[in-house]
Tab-separated table of C-alpha atoms in Angstrom:
chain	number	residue	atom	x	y	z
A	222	UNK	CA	8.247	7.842	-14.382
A	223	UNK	CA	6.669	7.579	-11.000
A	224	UNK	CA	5.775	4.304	-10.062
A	225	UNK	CA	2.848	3.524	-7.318
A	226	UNK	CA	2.207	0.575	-6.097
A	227	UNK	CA	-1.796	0.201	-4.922
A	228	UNK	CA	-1.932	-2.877	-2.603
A	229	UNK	CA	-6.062	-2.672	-2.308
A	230	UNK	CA	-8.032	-6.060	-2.060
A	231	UNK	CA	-11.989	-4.067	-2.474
A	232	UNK	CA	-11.816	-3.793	-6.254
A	233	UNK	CA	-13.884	0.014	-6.291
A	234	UNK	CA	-11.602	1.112	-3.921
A	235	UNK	CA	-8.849	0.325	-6.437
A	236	UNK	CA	-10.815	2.063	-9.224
A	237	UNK	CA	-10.487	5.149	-7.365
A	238	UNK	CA	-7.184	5.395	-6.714
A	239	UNK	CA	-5.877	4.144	-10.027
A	240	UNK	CA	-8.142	6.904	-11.519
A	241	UNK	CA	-6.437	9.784	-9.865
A	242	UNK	CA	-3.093	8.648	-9.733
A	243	UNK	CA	-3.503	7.621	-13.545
A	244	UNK	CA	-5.086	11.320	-14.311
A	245	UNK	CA	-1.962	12.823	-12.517
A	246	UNK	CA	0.462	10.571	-15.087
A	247	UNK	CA	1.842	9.050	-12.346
A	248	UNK	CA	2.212	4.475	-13.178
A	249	UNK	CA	0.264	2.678	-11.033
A	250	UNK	CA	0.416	-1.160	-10.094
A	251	UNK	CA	-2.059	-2.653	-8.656
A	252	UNK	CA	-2.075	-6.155	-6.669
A	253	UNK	CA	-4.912	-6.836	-4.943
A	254	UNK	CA	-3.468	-9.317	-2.492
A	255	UNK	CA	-0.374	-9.365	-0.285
A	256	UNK	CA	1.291	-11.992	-1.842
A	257	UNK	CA	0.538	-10.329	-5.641
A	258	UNK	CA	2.272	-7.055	-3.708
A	259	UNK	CA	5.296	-8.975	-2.913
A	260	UNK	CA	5.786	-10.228	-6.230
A	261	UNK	CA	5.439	-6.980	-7.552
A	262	UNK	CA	7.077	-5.009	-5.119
A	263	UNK	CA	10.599	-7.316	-5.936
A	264	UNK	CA	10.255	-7.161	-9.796
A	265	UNK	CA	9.656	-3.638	-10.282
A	266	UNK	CA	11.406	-0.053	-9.601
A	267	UNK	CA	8.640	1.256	-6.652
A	268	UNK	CA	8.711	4.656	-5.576
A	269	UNK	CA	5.839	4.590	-3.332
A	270	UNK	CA	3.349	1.910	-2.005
A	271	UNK	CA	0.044	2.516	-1.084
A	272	UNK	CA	-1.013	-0.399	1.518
A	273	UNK	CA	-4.070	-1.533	2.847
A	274	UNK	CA	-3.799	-3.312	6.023
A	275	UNK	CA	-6.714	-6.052	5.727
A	276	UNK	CA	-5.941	-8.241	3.086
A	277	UNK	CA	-7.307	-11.846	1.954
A	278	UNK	CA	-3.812	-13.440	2.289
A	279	UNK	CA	-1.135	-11.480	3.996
A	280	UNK	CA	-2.268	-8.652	6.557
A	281	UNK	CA	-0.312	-4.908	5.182
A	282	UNK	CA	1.444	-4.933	8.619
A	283	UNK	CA	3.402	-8.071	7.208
A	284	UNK	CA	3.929	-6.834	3.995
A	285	UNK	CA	4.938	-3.435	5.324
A	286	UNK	CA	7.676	-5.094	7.578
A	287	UNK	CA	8.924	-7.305	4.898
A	288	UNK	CA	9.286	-4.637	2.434
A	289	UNK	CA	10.777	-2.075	4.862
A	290	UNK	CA	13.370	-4.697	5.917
A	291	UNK	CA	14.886	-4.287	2.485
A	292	UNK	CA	13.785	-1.032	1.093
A	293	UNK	CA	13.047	3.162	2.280
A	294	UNK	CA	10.638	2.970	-0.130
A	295	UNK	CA	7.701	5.144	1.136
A	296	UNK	CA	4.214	3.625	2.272
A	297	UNK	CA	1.441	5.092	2.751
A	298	UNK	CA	-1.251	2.843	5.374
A	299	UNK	CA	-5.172	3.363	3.964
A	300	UNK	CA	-7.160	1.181	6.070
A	301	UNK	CA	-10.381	1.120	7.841
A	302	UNK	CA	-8.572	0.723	10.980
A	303	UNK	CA	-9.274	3.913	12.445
A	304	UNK	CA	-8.171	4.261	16.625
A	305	UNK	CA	-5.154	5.836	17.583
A	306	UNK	CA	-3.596	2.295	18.775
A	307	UNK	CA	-3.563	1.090	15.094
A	308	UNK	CA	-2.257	4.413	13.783
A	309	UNK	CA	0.693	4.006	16.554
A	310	UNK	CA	0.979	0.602	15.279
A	311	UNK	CA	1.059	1.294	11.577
A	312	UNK	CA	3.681	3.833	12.606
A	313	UNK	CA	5.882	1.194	14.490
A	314	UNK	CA	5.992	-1.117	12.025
A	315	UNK	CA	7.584	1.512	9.317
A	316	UNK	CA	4.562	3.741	7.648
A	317	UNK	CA	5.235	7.123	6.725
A	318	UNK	CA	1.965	7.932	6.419
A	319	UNK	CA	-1.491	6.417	7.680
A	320	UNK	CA	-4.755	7.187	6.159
A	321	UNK	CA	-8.246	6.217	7.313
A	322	UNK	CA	-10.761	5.079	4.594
């Protein structure tokens, strides 16, 4: 199985995503803080992260350079940060993907 990490701290936003992903059979985990995504991200088989970059505790550009220190798993950046500097940024620090809310 698939599994997809959803690192999303607005709850509806989570909905959302779960609800596709879940329709598509794909297993979804969902933490809705960085340090939840962490803990999740080291106890569990990921195969792709979906990352916010505004979170409550640790900001996504954190998590994403902790996680790609020790992993090629692929993230995907959906944040509300929308200029081309934070896209560059998001990029830099080891995306793969970056998608504006």
């Amino acid at each position: 199985m698939f599994n997809i990490l959803i690192v999303e701290d607005e709850i509806k936003i989570t909905q959302v995503i779960k609800a596709y992903l879940d329709k598509e059979g794909y297993h979804c985990i969902v933490a809705n803080n960085g340090e939840q995504a962490l803990e999740f991200f080291l106890k569990n088989s990921i195969d792709l992260i979906i990352l916010d970059r505004m979170l409550p505790d640790i900001s996504g550009e954190e998590i994403c350079e902790k996680v790609r220190a020790i992993s090629k798993v692929h993230i995907i950046m959906l944040t509300a940060k929308t200029e081309d500097s934070d896209k560059i940024d998001g990029f830099n620090i080891g995306c793969d993907d970056y998608v504006c809310k």
